[in-house]
Amino acid sequence: MSGINEVCKSVVDNVEDALGAAVVDLSTGLLLGVHHNVPYFTQSYLDAVAAAAVDMFRGKGISSVEKRLAQTRGEEVTNSMEEIQMTTPKTYHFMSVIPGKPNALAILITGKKANLGMGWSGLRGALSDLAPMCP
């Protein structure tokens, strides 16, 4: 886990206005690693964010849409969500499934001073480092 934590720290350190980065196991909702610099990011807060991310990528709503797509297309459609960017009044959230690891999700949260391109670049640049560390 320390290897994942170190990569998360590197992402946070190299993206302006980054608040935290994490890797979530999409099959269990468990945090595989995390680094942040926000005092109120308690363990229960981080667990809630991880659960919300799982719901966005693997939740009932997404599963229902994938099932309908599969019926329409006549082919299996699963785990189709690859990346999501979410904006709140004060933050940007960048989320990407790690290539080759369909149950590992990398997340970067930044403040609004962050450049969107740099946020994506920082997160995507870490995916190849994270992949060998994820189940």
Coordinates of C-alpha atoms in Angstrom, one line a residue:
M1 CA 0.0 0.0 0.0
S2 CA 2.9 2.4 0.7
G3 CA 3.8 2.3 -3.0
I4 CA 0.3 3.5 -4.0
N5 CA 0.4 6.1 -1.3
E6 CA 3.7 7.4 -2.7
V7 CA 2.3 7.7 -6.2
C8 CA -0.8 9.5 -4.8
K9 CA 1.5 11.9 -3.0
S10 CA 3.5 12.6 -6.2
V11 CA 0.3 13.5 -8.0
V12 CA -0.8 15.8 -5.2
D13 CA 2.6 17.4 -5.1
N14 CA 2.8 18.0 -8.9
V15 CA -0.7 19.4 -9.6
E16 CA -1.3 23.0 -8.5
D17 CA -4.1 23.3 -6.0
A18 CA -4.4 19.5 -5.6
L19 CA -6.1 18.5 -2.4
G20 CA -5.9 14.7 -2.5
A21 CA -5.5 11.6 -4.6
A22 CA -6.6 8.1 -4.0
V23 CA -7.0 4.6 -5.6
V24 CA -10.3 2.8 -4.9
D25 CA -11.0 -0.9 -5.5
L26 CA -14.3 -0.8 -7.5
S27 CA -15.3 -4.3 -6.6
T28 CA -15.1 -3.7 -2.8
G29 CA -15.1 0.1 -2.3
L30 CA -12.0 -0.1 -0.3
L31 CA -9.2 2.5 -0.5
L32 CA -6.1 0.9 -1.8
G33 CA -4.0 4.1 -1.2
V34 CA -4.5 7.7 -0.5
H35 CA -2.6 11.0 0.1
H36 CA -4.1 14.3 0.9
N37 CA -3.4 17.6 2.6
V38 CA -6.9 18.5 4.0
P39 CA -7.5 18.2 7.7
Y40 CA -11.2 17.3 7.4
F41 CA -10.5 14.4 5.0
T42 CA -11.0 11.9 7.8
Q43 CA -11.1 8.2 7.3
S44 CA -15.0 8.2 7.3
Y45 CA -15.0 11.0 4.8
L46 CA -12.6 9.2 2.5
D47 CA -14.6 6.0 2.8
A48 CA -17.8 7.9 1.8
V49 CA -16.0 9.4 -1.2
A50 CA -14.8 6.0 -2.2
A51 CA -18.3 4.6 -1.9
A52 CA -19.7 7.4 -4.0
A53 CA -17.1 6.8 -6.7
V54 CA -18.0 3.1 -6.8
D55 CA -21.6 4.0 -7.2
M56 CA -20.8 6.4 -10.2
F57 CA -18.8 3.7 -12.0
R58 CA -20.5 0.4 -10.9
G59 CA -23.8 1.4 -9.3
K60 CA -27.3 0.3 -10.1
G61 CA -28.0 3.2 -12.4
I62 CA -24.9 2.5 -14.5
S63 CA -25.6 -1.2 -14.5
S64 CA -29.2 -0.6 -15.7
V65 CA -28.0 1.5 -18.6
E66 CA -25.4 -1.0 -19.5
K67 CA -28.0 -3.8 -19.5
R68 CA -30.3 -1.8 -21.8
L69 CA -27.3 -1.0 -24.1
A70 CA -26.5 -4.7 -24.2
Q71 CA -30.1 -5.6 -25.1
T72 CA -30.1 -3.0 -27.9
R73 CA -26.7 -3.8 -29.3
G74 CA -27.0 -7.6 -28.9
E75 CA -23.6 -7.7 -27.2
E76 CA -22.3 -7.6 -23.6
V77 CA -21.8 -4.1 -22.1
T78 CA -20.1 -4.0 -18.7
N79 CA -17.8 -1.7 -16.9
S80 CA -18.2 0.9 -19.7
M81 CA -17.4 4.0 -17.6
E82 CA -13.8 4.8 -18.0
E83 CA -13.4 8.4 -16.9
I84 CA -15.5 11.0 -15.1
Q85 CA -14.9 14.6 -14.3
M86 CA -17.1 16.2 -11.7
T87 CA -17.3 19.7 -10.5
T88 CA -18.6 21.1 -7.2
P89 CA -18.7 24.7 -6.1
K90 CA -15.2 24.6 -4.8
T91 CA -13.5 21.5 -6.3
Y92 CA -12.8 19.5 -9.4
H93 CA -12.8 15.7 -9.3
F94 CA -10.9 13.7 -11.9
M95 CA -11.6 9.9 -11.9
S96 CA -10.1 7.3 -14.2
V97 CA -10.2 3.5 -14.3
I98 CA -6.6 2.3 -14.4
P99 CA -6.0 0.7 -17.9
G100 CA -5.7 -3.1 -17.6
K101 CA -7.1 -3.0 -14.1
P102 CA -10.9 -2.7 -14.5
N103 CA -11.6 -2.7 -10.8
A104 CA -9.1 0.0 -9.8
L105 CA -10.0 3.7 -9.9
A106 CA -7.6 6.6 -9.6
I107 CA -9.1 9.8 -8.2
L108 CA -7.6 13.3 -8.0
I109 CA -9.4 16.2 -6.2
T110 CA -8.3 19.7 -6.7
G111 CA -9.4 23.2 -5.8
K112 CA -10.8 25.5 -8.6
K113 CA -7.4 27.2 -9.1
A114 CA -6.2 24.0 -10.8
N115 CA -6.0 23.9 -14.6
L116 CA -8.3 21.2 -15.9
G117 CA -5.7 20.0 -18.4
M118 CA -3.0 19.8 -15.7
G119 CA -5.4 17.8 -13.5
W120 CA -6.0 15.3 -16.2
S121 CA -2.4 15.2 -17.1
G122 CA -1.3 14.6 -13.5
L123 CA -3.8 11.8 -13.0
R124 CA -3.3 10.1 -16.3
G125 CA 0.4 10.3 -16.0
A126 CA 0.3 8.3 -12.8
L127 CA -1.9 5.5 -14.2
S128 CA 1.0 3.4 -15.6
D129 CA 2.8 3.7 -12.2
L130 CA -0.3 2.6 -10.3
A131 CA -1.2 -0.3 -12.6
P132 CA 1.4 -2.9 -11.3
M133 CA 0.4 -2.1 -7.7
C134 CA -3.3 -2.8 -8.2
P135 CA -5.1 -6.1 -8.1

